[in-house]
Short mmCIF file of C-alpha atoms and ligand atoms in Angstrom, two decimals:
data_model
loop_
_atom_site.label_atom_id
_atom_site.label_comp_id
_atom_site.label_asym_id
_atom_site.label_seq_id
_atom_site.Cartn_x
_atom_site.Cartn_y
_atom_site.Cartn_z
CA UNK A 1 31.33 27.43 -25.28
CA UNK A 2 29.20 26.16 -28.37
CA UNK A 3 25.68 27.34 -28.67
CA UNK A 4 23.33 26.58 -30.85
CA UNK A 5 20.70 29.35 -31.56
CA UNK A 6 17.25 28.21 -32.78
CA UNK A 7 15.57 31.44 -34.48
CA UNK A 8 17.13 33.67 -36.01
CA UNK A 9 13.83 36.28 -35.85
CA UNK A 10 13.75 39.45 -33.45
CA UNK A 11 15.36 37.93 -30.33
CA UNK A 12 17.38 35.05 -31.72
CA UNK A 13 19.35 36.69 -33.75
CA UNK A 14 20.53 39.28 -31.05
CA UNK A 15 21.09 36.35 -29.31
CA UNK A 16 23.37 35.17 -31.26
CA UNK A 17 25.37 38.43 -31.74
CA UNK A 18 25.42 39.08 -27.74
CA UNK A 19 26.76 35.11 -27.37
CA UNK A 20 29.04 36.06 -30.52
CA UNK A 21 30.45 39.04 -28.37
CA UNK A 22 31.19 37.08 -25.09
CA UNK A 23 33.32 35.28 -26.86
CA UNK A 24 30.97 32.17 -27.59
CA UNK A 25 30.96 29.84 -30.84
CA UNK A 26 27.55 30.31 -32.57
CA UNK A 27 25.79 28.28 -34.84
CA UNK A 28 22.23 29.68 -35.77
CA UNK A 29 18.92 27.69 -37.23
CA UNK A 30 15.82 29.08 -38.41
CA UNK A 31 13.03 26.96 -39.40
CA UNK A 32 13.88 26.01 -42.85
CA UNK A 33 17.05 24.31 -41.29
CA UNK A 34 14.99 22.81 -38.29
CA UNK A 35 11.83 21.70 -40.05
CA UNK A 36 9.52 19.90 -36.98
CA UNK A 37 12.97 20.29 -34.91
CA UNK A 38 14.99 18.24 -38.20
CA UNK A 39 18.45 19.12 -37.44
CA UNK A 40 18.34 18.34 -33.95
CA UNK A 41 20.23 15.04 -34.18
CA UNK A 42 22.82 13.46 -32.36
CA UNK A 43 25.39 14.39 -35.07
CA UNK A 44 23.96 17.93 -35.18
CA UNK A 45 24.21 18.31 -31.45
CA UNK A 46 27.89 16.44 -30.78
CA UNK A 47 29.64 19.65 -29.67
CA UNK A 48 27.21 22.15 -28.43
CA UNK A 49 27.12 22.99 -24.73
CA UNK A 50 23.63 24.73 -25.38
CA UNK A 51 20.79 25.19 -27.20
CA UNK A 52 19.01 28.44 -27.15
CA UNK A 53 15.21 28.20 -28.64
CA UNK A 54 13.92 31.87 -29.67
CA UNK A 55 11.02 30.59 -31.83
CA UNK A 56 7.70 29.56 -31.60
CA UNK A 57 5.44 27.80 -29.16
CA UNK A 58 4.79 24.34 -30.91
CA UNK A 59 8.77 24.53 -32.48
CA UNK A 60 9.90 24.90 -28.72
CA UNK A 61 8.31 21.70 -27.73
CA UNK A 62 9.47 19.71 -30.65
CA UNK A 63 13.04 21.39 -30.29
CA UNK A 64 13.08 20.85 -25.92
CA UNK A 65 11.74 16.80 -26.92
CA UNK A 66 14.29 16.53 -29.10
CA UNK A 67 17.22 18.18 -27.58
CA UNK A 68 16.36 16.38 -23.91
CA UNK A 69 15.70 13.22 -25.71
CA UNK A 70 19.80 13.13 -26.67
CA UNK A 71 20.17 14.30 -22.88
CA UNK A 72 21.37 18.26 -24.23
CA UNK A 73 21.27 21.43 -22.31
CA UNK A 74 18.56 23.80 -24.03
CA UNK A 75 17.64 27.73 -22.22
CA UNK A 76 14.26 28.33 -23.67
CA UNK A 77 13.03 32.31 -24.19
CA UNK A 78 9.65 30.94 -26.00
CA UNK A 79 6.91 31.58 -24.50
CA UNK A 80 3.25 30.38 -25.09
CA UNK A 81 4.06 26.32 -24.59
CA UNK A 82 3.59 26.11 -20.85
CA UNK A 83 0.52 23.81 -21.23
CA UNK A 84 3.93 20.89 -21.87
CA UNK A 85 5.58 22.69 -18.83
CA UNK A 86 5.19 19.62 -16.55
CA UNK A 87 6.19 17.29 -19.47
CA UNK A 88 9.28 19.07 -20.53
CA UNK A 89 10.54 19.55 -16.70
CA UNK A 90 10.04 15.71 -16.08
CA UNK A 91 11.80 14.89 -19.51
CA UNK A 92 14.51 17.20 -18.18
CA UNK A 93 14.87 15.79 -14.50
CA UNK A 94 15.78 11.94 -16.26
CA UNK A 95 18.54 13.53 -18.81
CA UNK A 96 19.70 16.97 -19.87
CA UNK A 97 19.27 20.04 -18.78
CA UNK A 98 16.24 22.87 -19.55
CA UNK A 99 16.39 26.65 -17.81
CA UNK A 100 13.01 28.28 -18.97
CA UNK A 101 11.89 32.42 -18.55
CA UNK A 102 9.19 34.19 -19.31
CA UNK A 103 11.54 37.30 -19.31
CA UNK A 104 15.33 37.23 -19.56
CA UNK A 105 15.56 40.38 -18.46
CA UNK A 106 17.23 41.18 -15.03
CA UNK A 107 14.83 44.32 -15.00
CA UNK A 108 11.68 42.43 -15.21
CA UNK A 109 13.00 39.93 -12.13
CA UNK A 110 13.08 42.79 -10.01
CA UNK A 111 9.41 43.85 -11.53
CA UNK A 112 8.77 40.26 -10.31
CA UNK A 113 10.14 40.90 -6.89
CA UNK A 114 8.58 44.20 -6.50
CA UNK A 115 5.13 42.85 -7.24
CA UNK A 116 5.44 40.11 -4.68
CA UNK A 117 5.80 42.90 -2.01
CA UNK A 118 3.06 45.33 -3.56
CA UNK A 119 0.54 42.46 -3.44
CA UNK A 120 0.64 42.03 0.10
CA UNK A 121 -1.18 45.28 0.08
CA UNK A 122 -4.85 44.42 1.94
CA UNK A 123 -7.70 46.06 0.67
CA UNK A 124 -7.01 46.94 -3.16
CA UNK A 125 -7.52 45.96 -6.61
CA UNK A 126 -4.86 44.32 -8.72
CA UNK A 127 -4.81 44.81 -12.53
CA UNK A 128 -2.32 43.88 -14.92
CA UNK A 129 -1.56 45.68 -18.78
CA UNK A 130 1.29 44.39 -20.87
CA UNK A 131 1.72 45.91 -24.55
CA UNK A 132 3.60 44.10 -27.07
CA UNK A 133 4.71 44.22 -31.19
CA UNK A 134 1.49 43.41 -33.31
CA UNK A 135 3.13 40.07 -34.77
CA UNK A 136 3.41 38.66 -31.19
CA UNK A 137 1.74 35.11 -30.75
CA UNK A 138 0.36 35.20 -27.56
CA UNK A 139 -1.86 36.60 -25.42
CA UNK A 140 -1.51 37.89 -22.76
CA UNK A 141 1.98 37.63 -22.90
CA UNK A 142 3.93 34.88 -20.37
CA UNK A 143 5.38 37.90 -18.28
CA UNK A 144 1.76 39.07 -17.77
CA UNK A 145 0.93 35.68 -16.58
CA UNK A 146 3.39 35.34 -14.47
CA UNK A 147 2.85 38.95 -13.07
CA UNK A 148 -0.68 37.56 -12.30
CA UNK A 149 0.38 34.28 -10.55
CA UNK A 150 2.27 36.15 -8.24
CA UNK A 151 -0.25 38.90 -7.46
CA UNK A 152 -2.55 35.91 -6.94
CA UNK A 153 -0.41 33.77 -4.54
CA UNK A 154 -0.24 36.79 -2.29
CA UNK A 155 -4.01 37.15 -2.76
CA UNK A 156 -5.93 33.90 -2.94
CA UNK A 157 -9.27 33.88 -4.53
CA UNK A 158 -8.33 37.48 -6.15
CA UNK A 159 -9.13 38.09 -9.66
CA UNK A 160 -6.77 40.03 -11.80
CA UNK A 161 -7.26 40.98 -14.88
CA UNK A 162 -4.96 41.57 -17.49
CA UNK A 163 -5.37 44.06 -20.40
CA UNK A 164 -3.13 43.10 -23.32
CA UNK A 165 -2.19 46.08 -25.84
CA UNK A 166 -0.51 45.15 -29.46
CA UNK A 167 1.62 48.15 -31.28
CA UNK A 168 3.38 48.72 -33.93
CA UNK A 169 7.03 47.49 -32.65
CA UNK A 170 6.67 47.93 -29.08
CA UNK A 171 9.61 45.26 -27.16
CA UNK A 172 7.56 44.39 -24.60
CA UNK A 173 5.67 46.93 -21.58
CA UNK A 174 4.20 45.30 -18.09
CA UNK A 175 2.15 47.29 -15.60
CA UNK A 176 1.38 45.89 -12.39
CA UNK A 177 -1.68 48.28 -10.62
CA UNK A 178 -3.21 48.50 -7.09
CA UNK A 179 -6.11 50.59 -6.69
CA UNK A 180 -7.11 51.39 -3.15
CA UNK A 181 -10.20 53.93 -2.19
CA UNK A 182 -7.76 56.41 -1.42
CA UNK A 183 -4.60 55.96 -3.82
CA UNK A 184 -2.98 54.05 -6.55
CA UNK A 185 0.29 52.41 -6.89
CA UNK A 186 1.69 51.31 -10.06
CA UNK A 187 4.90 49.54 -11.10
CA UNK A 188 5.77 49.96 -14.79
CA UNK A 189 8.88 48.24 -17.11
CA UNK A 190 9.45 48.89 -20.64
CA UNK A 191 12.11 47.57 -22.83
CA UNK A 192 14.25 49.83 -24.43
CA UNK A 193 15.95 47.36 -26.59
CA UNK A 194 15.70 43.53 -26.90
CA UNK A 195 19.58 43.42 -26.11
CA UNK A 196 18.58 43.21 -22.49
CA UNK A 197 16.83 40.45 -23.32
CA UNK A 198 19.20 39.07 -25.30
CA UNK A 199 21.92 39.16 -22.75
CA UNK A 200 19.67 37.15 -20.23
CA UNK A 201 19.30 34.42 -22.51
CA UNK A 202 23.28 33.94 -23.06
CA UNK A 203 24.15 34.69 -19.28
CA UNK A 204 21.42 31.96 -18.38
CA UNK A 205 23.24 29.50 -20.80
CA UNK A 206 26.39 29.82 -19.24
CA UNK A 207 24.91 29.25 -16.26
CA UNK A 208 23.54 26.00 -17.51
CA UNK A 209 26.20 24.82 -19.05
CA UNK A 210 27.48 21.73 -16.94
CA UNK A 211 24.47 21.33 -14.79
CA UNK A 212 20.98 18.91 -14.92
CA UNK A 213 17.75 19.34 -14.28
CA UNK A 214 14.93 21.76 -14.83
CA UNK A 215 15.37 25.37 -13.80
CA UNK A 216 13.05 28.27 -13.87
CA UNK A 217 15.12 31.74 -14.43
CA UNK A 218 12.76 33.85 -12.06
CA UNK A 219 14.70 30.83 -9.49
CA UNK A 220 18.20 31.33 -10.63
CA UNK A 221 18.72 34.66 -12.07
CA UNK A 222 20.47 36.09 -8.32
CA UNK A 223 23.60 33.82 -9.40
CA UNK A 224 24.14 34.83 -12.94
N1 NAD B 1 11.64 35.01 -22.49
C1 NAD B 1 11.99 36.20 -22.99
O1 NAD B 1 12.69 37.00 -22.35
C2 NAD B 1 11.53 36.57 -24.37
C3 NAD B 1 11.97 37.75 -24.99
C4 NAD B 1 11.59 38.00 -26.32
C5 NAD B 1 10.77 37.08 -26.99
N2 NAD B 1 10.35 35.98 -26.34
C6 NAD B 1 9.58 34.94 -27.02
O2 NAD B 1 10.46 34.32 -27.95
C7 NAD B 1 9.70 33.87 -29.09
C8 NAD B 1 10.31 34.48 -30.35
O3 NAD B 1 10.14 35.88 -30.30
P1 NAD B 1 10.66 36.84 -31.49
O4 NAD B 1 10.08 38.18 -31.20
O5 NAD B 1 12.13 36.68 -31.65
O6 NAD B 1 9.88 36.19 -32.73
P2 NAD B 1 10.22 36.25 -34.28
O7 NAD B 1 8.94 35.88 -34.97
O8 NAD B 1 10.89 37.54 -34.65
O9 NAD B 1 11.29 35.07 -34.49
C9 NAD B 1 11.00 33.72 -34.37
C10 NAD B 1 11.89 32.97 -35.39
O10 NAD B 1 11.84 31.58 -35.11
C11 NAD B 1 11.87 30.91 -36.35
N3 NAD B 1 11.43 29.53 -36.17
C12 NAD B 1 10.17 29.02 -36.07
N4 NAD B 1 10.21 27.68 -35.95
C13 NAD B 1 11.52 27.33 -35.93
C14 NAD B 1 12.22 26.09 -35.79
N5 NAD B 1 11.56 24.91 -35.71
N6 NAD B 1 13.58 26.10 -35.79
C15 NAD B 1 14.26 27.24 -35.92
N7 NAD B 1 13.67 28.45 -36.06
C16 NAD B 1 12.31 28.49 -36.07
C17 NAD B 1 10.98 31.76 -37.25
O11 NAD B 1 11.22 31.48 -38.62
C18 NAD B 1 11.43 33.16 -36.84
O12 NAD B 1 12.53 33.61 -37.63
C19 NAD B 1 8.25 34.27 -28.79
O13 NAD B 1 7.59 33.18 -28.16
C20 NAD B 1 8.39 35.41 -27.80
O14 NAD B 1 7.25 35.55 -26.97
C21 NAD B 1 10.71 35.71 -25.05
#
């Protein structure tokens, strides 16, 4: 497979080593190649099975416009854009192909999982606390959001707040907490190393490769 990695910062460029390692052809942009998503043209793109954005949250959406606008495949690890979430998956149901995560890491899809079962604990308090790397762009991060979307589909009309943390490197830590009267529960993932991460991202593209349509990971991540 070709793939196309867009960033070449913290994540991207681990991207591209991992995709480098299973074997992939990897080209890699950072944004003085890909000015206001520049090199995304037709010519640019004949060749590559899939783009994979690593950047930031108003280069995504130029990059997914672009890239679904020539009806490419593009696996997007940005977070921070969702506001154009309804946009981009309609763009990608009439050509090309767009798998989006908050978290590409298998780890934190089982945090996911996990949460949906602890929030159908009755009677107790959910809170949320995510700590991230101090040059991070948003806040609270898209896992913690997604964390709280899921406490609050099991729990309508609960509030849950979420406590965002930013040190020094950290990769990325989510706690999920239920305080009852009597006793607390608490789920925690921390990433060791961005490779996780990393990995995700490439197993997700080869998933897409070949297919249409809009696709959340959290959705397909059982058939990587
Ligand atoms: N979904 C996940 O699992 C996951 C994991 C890690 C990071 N992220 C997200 O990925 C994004 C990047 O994170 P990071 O820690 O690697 O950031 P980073 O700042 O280290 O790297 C981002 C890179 O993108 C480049 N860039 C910006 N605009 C560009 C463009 N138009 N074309 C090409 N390159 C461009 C920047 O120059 C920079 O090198 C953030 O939104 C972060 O929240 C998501």
């Amino acid at each position: 497979m070709l793939i196309l990695v867009l960033g070449k910062g913290k994540t991207g460029s681990l991207v591209a080593e991992v995709a480098r390692e299973r074997g992939h052809g990897v080209r890699a942009l950072d944004i003085t190649e890909n000015q206001q998503a520049s090199a995304l043209t037709a010519p640019n793109l004949a060749g590559v099975d899939v783009v994979i954005d690593f950047t930031a949250p108003e280069a995504a959406v130029e990059n997914m416009r672009a890239v679904l606008a020539l009806g490419g495949r593009i696996v997007v690890g940005t977070t921070g854009w969702y506001a154009h979430l309804d946009e981009m998956r309609a763009k990608a149901q009439k050509g090309g192909a767009l798998l989006y995560g908050t978290n590409f890491s298998i780890g934190v899809q089982k945090l996911f999982r996990l949460t949906a079962e602890l929030a159908r604990l009755e009677g107790y308090t959910f809170s949320i606390g995510e700590t991230h790397h101090v040059s991070k762009l948003d806040a609270p991060s898209g896992t913690a959001i997604t964390l709280r979307q899921i406490v609050e589909a099991a729990q309508p009309g609960a509030k849950v707040e979420i406590t965002s943390h930013r040190v020094g490197d950290a990769k990325g830590e989510h706690t999920v907490i239920a305080a009852g009267p009597d006793d607390v529960l608490e789920l925690r993932h921390n990433i060791l190393s961005r490779r996780g991460l990393a990995l995700g991202a490439v197993r997700a593209a080869e998933w897409l490769a070949g297919k249409s349509g809009a696709y959340d990971f959290r959705e397909i991540f059982d058939q990587l």
